[in-house]
Amino acid sequence: EADIYQTPRYLVIGTGKKITLECSQTMGHDKMYWYQQDPGMELHLIHYSYGVNSTEKGDLSSESTVSRIRTEHFPLTLESARPSHTSQYLCASSESGSQPQHFGDGTRLSIL
Amino acid sequence: EDQVTQSPEALRLQEGESSSLNCSYTVSGLRGLFWYRQDPGKGPEFLFTLYSAGEEKEKERLKATLTKKESFLHITAPKPEDSATYLCAVQAGGGYQKVTFGTGTKLQVIP
């Protein structure tokens, strides 16, 4: 059973605020990912990390940033939230690049 | 460009009525094909990985198969608790090993 945790589960916040979405995993996985998922749409990769101090942008352009200072922690930050950032954000980790990704339950973000 | 197409978009079954979900894909050098189950308000839950054509995996009422162009998720005698969205994803070879997801099939099993 995968152990990957995201907080908060839900967040409703005003435009212009700085937001940090937390993601932690207890499996010691090197690889971690952030996806954006809108209703009825596929998951879009916005950031990934192959280890500590390694971060890359994914396919979907995003105004967010990430950091990977510890193996277990991969937070995502929006410096100034906008209504276009309203979406579900999913964090995942995998043991290696060819192993399946294990997902958290997501953060549903609404920007007013 | 890697592509995953799932059909049907939605499927409604009576309890006990077996059926199959389809995942057609194009990918440069398939490294693996993954099936996930996603319940409302939750993240995807991993079900199966298939690596090569001809491979099959089973878990309870679910069986996944793989050919060179598509994968099927067969559901035998489904129960209402099998209701969920089923996602297919493919991983390409190469350094990045990118994973591309389909939009899913929303399955509803009626008692």
mmCIF file of C-alpha atoms in Angstrom:
data_model
loop_
_atom_site.group_PDB
_atom_site.id
_atom_site.type_symbol
_atom_site.label_atom_id
_atom_site.label_comp_id
_atom_site.label_asym_id
_atom_site.label_seq_id
_atom_site.Cartn_x
_atom_site.Cartn_y
_atom_site.Cartn_z
ATOM 1 C CA GLU A 1 0.000 0.000 0.000
ATOM 2 C CA ALA A 2 1.413 3.356 -1.058
ATOM 3 C CA ASP A 3 1.808 6.074 1.546
ATOM 4 C CA ILE A 4 1.677 9.483 -0.031
ATOM 5 C CA TYR A 5 -0.062 12.387 1.622
ATOM 6 C CA GLN A 6 -1.291 15.702 0.323
ATOM 7 C CA THR A 7 -2.462 18.695 2.320
ATOM 8 C CA PRO A 8 -4.728 20.520 2.300
ATOM 9 C CA ARG A 9 -7.395 18.364 0.635
ATOM 10 C CA TYR A 10 -9.469 21.412 -0.250
ATOM 11 C CA LEU A 11 -8.518 25.082 -0.450
ATOM 12 C CA VAL A 12 -10.635 28.080 -1.388
ATOM 13 C CA ILE A 13 -8.644 31.296 -1.475
ATOM 14 C CA GLY A 14 -8.661 34.751 -3.005
ATOM 15 C CA THR A 15 -6.750 35.995 -6.022
ATOM 16 C CA GLY A 16 -3.193 37.159 -5.428
ATOM 17 C CA LYS A 17 -2.473 34.964 -2.416
ATOM 18 C CA LYS A 18 0.645 32.822 -2.142
ATOM 19 C CA ILE A 19 -0.199 29.124 -1.855
ATOM 20 C CA THR A 20 1.875 26.073 -1.007
ATOM 21 C CA LEU A 21 0.486 22.599 -1.607
ATOM 22 C CA GLU A 22 2.216 19.956 0.474
ATOM 23 C CA CYS A 23 3.134 16.436 -0.632
ATOM 24 C CA SER A 24 4.980 13.853 1.432
ATOM 25 C CA GLN A 25 5.740 10.188 0.897
ATOM 26 C CA THR A 26 7.095 7.637 3.329
ATOM 27 C CA MET A 27 8.318 5.040 0.826
ATOM 28 C CA GLY A 28 11.727 6.525 0.141
ATOM 29 C CA HIS A 29 10.950 6.939 -3.559
ATOM 30 C CA ASP A 30 13.417 9.050 -5.509
ATOM 31 C CA LYS A 31 10.950 10.072 -8.209
ATOM 32 C CA MET A 32 8.075 12.437 -7.500
ATOM 33 C CA TYR A 33 5.566 14.187 -9.737
ATOM 34 C CA TRP A 34 2.879 16.879 -9.743
ATOM 35 C CA TYR A 35 -0.103 16.595 -12.060
ATOM 36 C CA GLN A 36 -3.056 18.838 -12.799
ATOM 37 C CA GLN A 37 -6.416 17.199 -13.475
ATOM 38 C CA ASP A 38 -9.608 18.920 -14.565
ATOM 39 C CA PRO A 39 -12.978 17.069 -14.634
ATOM 40 C CA GLY A 40 -13.187 14.595 -17.523
ATOM 41 C CA MET A 41 -9.680 15.439 -18.688
ATOM 42 C CA GLU A 42 -6.417 13.536 -18.634
ATOM 43 C CA LEU A 43 -3.720 14.139 -16.073
ATOM 44 C CA HIS A 44 -1.171 16.707 -17.192
ATOM 45 C CA LEU A 45 2.359 16.631 -15.772
ATOM 46 C CA ILE A 46 3.437 20.036 -14.478
ATOM 47 C CA HIS A 47 6.614 19.203 -12.506
ATOM 48 C CA TYR A 48 8.771 16.217 -11.700
ATOM 49 C CA SER A 49 11.827 15.371 -9.660
ATOM 50 C CA TYR A 50 14.247 12.474 -9.920
ATOM 51 C CA GLY A 51 15.833 13.121 -6.558
ATOM 52 C CA VAL A 52 16.974 15.695 -4.023
ATOM 53 C CA ASN A 53 17.845 19.057 -5.609
ATOM 54 C CA SER A 54 16.529 17.826 -8.984
ATOM 55 C CA THR A 55 13.375 19.437 -10.424
ATOM 56 C CA GLU A 56 12.100 19.805 -13.975
ATOM 57 C CA LYS A 57 9.070 21.335 -15.648
ATOM 58 C CA GLY A 58 6.582 18.968 -17.215
ATOM 59 C CA ASP A 59 4.570 19.222 -20.410
ATOM 60 C CA LEU A 60 1.896 21.588 -19.169
ATOM 61 C CA SER A 61 2.977 25.170 -18.769
ATOM 62 C CA SER A 62 2.489 26.197 -15.174
ATOM 63 C CA GLU A 63 3.188 29.307 -13.141
ATOM 64 C CA SER A 64 3.936 27.166 -10.117
ATOM 65 C CA THR A 65 7.342 26.239 -8.730
ATOM 66 C CA VAL A 66 8.544 23.204 -6.788
ATOM 67 C CA SER A 67 11.437 22.287 -4.523
ATOM 68 C CA ARG A 68 12.987 19.007 -3.431
ATOM 69 C CA ILE A 69 15.191 19.541 -0.412
ATOM 70 C CA ARG A 70 14.327 16.209 1.199
ATOM 71 C CA THR A 71 13.540 12.904 -0.480
ATOM 72 C CA GLU A 72 10.142 12.606 1.179
ATOM 73 C CA HIS A 73 8.884 16.142 0.588
ATOM 74 C CA PHE A 74 7.893 17.801 -2.708
ATOM 75 C CA PRO A 75 5.893 21.005 -2.153
ATOM 76 C CA LEU A 76 4.340 23.042 -4.956
ATOM 77 C CA THR A 77 4.050 26.827 -4.653
ATOM 78 C CA LEU A 78 1.962 29.406 -6.462
ATOM 79 C CA GLU A 79 3.353 32.883 -5.765
ATOM 80 C CA SER A 80 0.193 34.728 -6.785
ATOM 81 C CA ALA A 81 -2.949 32.660 -7.261
ATOM 82 C CA ARG A 82 -5.329 33.405 -10.144
ATOM 83 C CA PRO A 83 -8.763 31.971 -11.031
ATOM 84 C CA SER A 84 -7.105 30.079 -13.927
ATOM 85 C CA HIS A 85 -5.232 28.020 -11.298
ATOM 86 C CA THR A 86 -8.493 26.474 -10.121
ATOM 87 C CA SER A 87 -8.055 22.721 -10.580
ATOM 88 C CA GLN A 88 -7.224 19.465 -8.835
ATOM 89 C CA TYR A 89 -3.524 18.937 -8.125
ATOM 90 C CA LEU A 90 -2.259 15.377 -7.715
ATOM 91 C CA CYS A 91 1.111 14.348 -6.336
ATOM 92 C CA ALA A 92 2.686 10.980 -7.139
ATOM 93 C CA SER A 93 5.874 9.045 -6.498
ATOM 94 C CA SER A 94 7.546 5.989 -7.972
ATOM 95 C CA GLU A 95 10.407 3.726 -7.033
ATOM 96 C CA SER A 96 12.024 4.097 -10.434
ATOM 97 C CA GLY A 97 11.096 5.572 -13.787
ATOM 98 C CA SER A 98 9.656 2.298 -15.060
ATOM 99 C CA GLN A 99 7.643 1.448 -11.960
ATOM 100 C CA PRO A 100 4.019 2.534 -11.544
ATOM 101 C CA GLN A 101 3.351 5.866 -9.906
ATOM 102 C CA HIS A 102 1.461 5.943 -6.628
ATOM 103 C CA PHE A 103 -0.821 8.901 -6.070
ATOM 104 C CA GLY A 104 -2.033 10.967 -3.177
ATOM 105 C CA ASP A 105 -5.692 11.935 -2.914
ATOM 106 C CA GLY A 106 -5.098 15.393 -4.326
ATOM 107 C CA THR A 107 -5.740 18.998 -3.401
ATOM 108 C CA ARG A 108 -8.815 20.602 -4.914
ATOM 109 C CA LEU A 109 -7.932 24.270 -5.325
ATOM 110 C CA SER A 110 -10.452 27.026 -5.992
ATOM 111 C CA ILE A 111 -9.287 30.591 -6.580
ATOM 112 C CA LEU A 112 -11.973 33.233 -6.231
ATOM 113 C CA GLU B 1 3.645 12.407 -30.031
ATOM 114 C CA ASP B 2 2.491 9.717 -27.599
ATOM 115 C CA GLN B 3 -1.261 9.286 -27.472
ATOM 116 C CA VAL B 4 -3.766 7.290 -25.399
ATOM 117 C CA THR B 5 -7.433 6.959 -26.348
ATOM 118 C CA GLN B 6 -9.890 5.209 -24.071
ATOM 119 C CA SER B 7 -13.340 3.963 -25.034
ATOM 120 C CA PRO B 8 -16.108 4.138 -24.229
ATOM 121 C CA GLU B 9 -16.100 7.402 -22.283
ATOM 122 C CA ALA B 10 -18.828 6.044 -20.031
ATOM 123 C CA LEU B 11 -20.291 2.602 -19.502
ATOM 124 C CA ARG B 12 -23.320 1.559 -17.523
ATOM 125 C CA LEU B 13 -23.652 -2.128 -16.619
ATOM 126 C CA GLN B 14 -26.078 -4.193 -14.660
ATOM 127 C CA GLU B 15 -24.533 -6.090 -11.777
ATOM 128 C CA GLY B 16 -23.142 -9.342 -13.164
ATOM 129 C CA GLU B 17 -23.001 -8.078 -16.771
ATOM 130 C CA SER B 18 -19.430 -8.612 -18.004
ATOM 131 C CA SER B 19 -17.793 -6.146 -20.406
ATOM 132 C CA SER B 20 -14.468 -4.726 -21.590
ATOM 133 C CA LEU B 21 -12.846 -1.297 -21.596
ATOM 134 C CA ASN B 22 -10.477 -0.365 -24.406
ATOM 135 C CA CYS B 23 -7.224 1.599 -24.364
ATOM 136 C CA SER B 24 -5.644 2.315 -27.750
ATOM 137 C CA TYR B 25 -2.184 3.820 -27.745
ATOM 138 C CA THR B 26 0.643 5.099 -29.890
ATOM 139 C CA VAL B 27 3.980 5.488 -28.190
ATOM 140 C CA SER B 28 7.609 5.571 -29.210
ATOM 141 C CA GLY B 29 9.006 2.438 -27.621
ATOM 142 C CA LEU B 30 6.538 1.170 -25.037
ATOM 143 C CA ARG B 31 8.182 0.706 -21.673
ATOM 144 C CA GLY B 32 4.993 -0.131 -19.793
ATOM 145 C CA LEU B 33 1.209 0.252 -19.822
ATOM 146 C CA PHE B 34 -0.566 0.988 -16.560
ATOM 147 C CA TRP B 35 -4.180 0.673 -15.467
ATOM 148 C CA TYR B 36 -5.523 2.739 -12.591
ATOM 149 C CA ARG B 37 -8.856 3.055 -10.833
ATOM 150 C CA GLN B 38 -9.977 6.500 -9.676
ATOM 151 C CA ASP B 39 -12.866 7.078 -7.294
ATOM 152 C CA PRO B 40 -14.515 10.520 -7.035
ATOM 153 C CA GLY B 41 -12.445 12.917 -4.943
ATOM 154 C CA LYS B 42 -9.509 10.516 -4.756
ATOM 155 C CA GLY B 43 -6.216 10.020 -6.534
ATOM 156 C CA PRO B 44 -5.718 7.185 -9.027
ATOM 157 C CA GLU B 45 -5.131 3.773 -7.451
ATOM 158 C CA PHE B 46 -2.697 1.494 -9.263
ATOM 159 C CA LEU B 47 -4.121 -1.776 -10.636
ATOM 160 C CA PHE B 48 -1.789 -3.369 -13.212
ATOM 161 C CA THR B 49 1.374 -2.934 -15.225
ATOM 162 C CA LEU B 50 1.766 -4.688 -18.588
ATOM 163 C CA TYR B 51 5.136 -4.668 -20.313
ATOM 164 C CA SER B 52 4.849 -6.660 -23.538
ATOM 165 C CA ALA B 53 2.294 -7.837 -26.076
ATOM 166 C CA GLY B 54 0.549 -11.027 -25.021
ATOM 167 C CA GLU B 55 0.917 -10.320 -21.327
ATOM 168 C CA GLU B 56 -2.123 -10.681 -19.045
ATOM 169 C CA LYS B 57 -2.697 -9.723 -15.422
ATOM 170 C CA GLU B 58 -5.655 -10.553 -13.163
ATOM 171 C CA LYS B 59 -7.002 -9.235 -9.909
ATOM 172 C CA GLU B 60 -10.359 -10.352 -8.566
ATOM 173 C CA ARG B 61 -12.950 -9.504 -11.265
ATOM 174 C CA LEU B 62 -10.475 -7.565 -13.418
ATOM 175 C CA LYS B 63 -8.212 -8.873 -16.158
ATOM 176 C CA ALA B 64 -5.919 -6.703 -18.258
ATOM 177 C CA THR B 65 -4.485 -7.750 -21.614
ATOM 178 C CA LEU B 66 -2.021 -6.098 -23.996
ATOM 179 C CA THR B 67 -1.396 -6.135 -27.746
ATOM 180 C CA LYS B 68 0.978 -3.975 -29.767
ATOM 181 C CA LYS B 69 -1.688 -1.318 -30.294
ATOM 182 C CA GLU B 70 -4.201 -1.629 -27.475
ATOM 183 C CA SER B 71 -5.030 -2.927 -24.050
ATOM 184 C CA PHE B 72 -8.289 -4.242 -22.685
ATOM 185 C CA LEU B 73 -9.574 -4.246 -19.152
ATOM 186 C CA HIS B 74 -12.092 -7.059 -18.855
ATOM 187 C CA ILE B 75 -14.562 -6.888 -16.006
ATOM 188 C CA THR B 76 -16.237 -10.191 -15.165
ATOM 189 C CA ALA B 77 -19.519 -10.212 -13.220
ATOM 190 C CA PRO B 78 -19.060 -6.653 -11.934
ATOM 191 C CA LYS B 79 -20.433 -5.459 -8.611
ATOM 192 C CA PRO B 80 -21.593 -1.937 -7.675
ATOM 193 C CA GLU B 81 -18.309 -1.394 -5.812
ATOM 194 C CA ASP B 82 -16.484 -1.657 -9.149
ATOM 195 C CA SER B 83 -18.051 1.670 -10.142
ATOM 196 C CA ALA B 84 -15.209 4.135 -10.763
ATOM 197 C CA THR B 85 -13.252 5.806 -13.537
ATOM 198 C CA TYR B 86 -10.602 3.525 -15.027
ATOM 199 C CA LEU B 87 -7.505 5.231 -16.397
ATOM 200 C CA CYS B 88 -4.957 3.854 -18.812
ATOM 201 C CA ALA B 89 -1.438 5.276 -19.109
ATOM 202 C CA VAL B 90 1.577 4.436 -21.249
ATOM 203 C CA GLN B 91 5.228 5.023 -20.526
ATOM 204 C CA ALA B 92 7.637 5.691 -23.356
ATOM 205 C CA GLY B 93 11.233 4.606 -23.467
ATOM 206 C CA GLY B 94 14.118 6.997 -23.513
ATOM 207 C CA GLY B 95 15.731 9.128 -20.874
ATOM 208 C CA TYR B 96 12.656 11.004 -19.744
ATOM 209 C CA GLN B 97 10.355 7.932 -19.643
ATOM 210 C CA LYS B 98 7.311 10.128 -19.952
ATOM 211 C CA VAL B 99 3.920 8.782 -18.859
ATOM 212 C CA THR B 100 0.869 9.769 -20.933
ATOM 213 C CA PHE B 101 -2.612 9.288 -19.480
ATOM 214 C CA GLY B 102 -5.941 8.741 -21.209
ATOM 215 C CA THR B 103 -9.104 10.542 -20.162
ATOM 216 C CA GLY B 104 -10.595 7.404 -18.645
ATOM 217 C CA THR B 105 -13.752 5.315 -18.839
ATOM 218 C CA LYS B 106 -16.372 6.096 -16.226
ATOM 219 C CA LEU B 107 -17.975 2.812 -15.209
ATOM 220 C CA GLN B 108 -21.267 2.608 -13.360
ATOM 221 C CA VAL B 109 -22.518 -0.771 -12.139
ATOM 222 C CA ILE B 110 -26.180 -0.810 -11.196
ATOM 223 C CA PRO B 111 -27.511 -3.299 -8.603
#
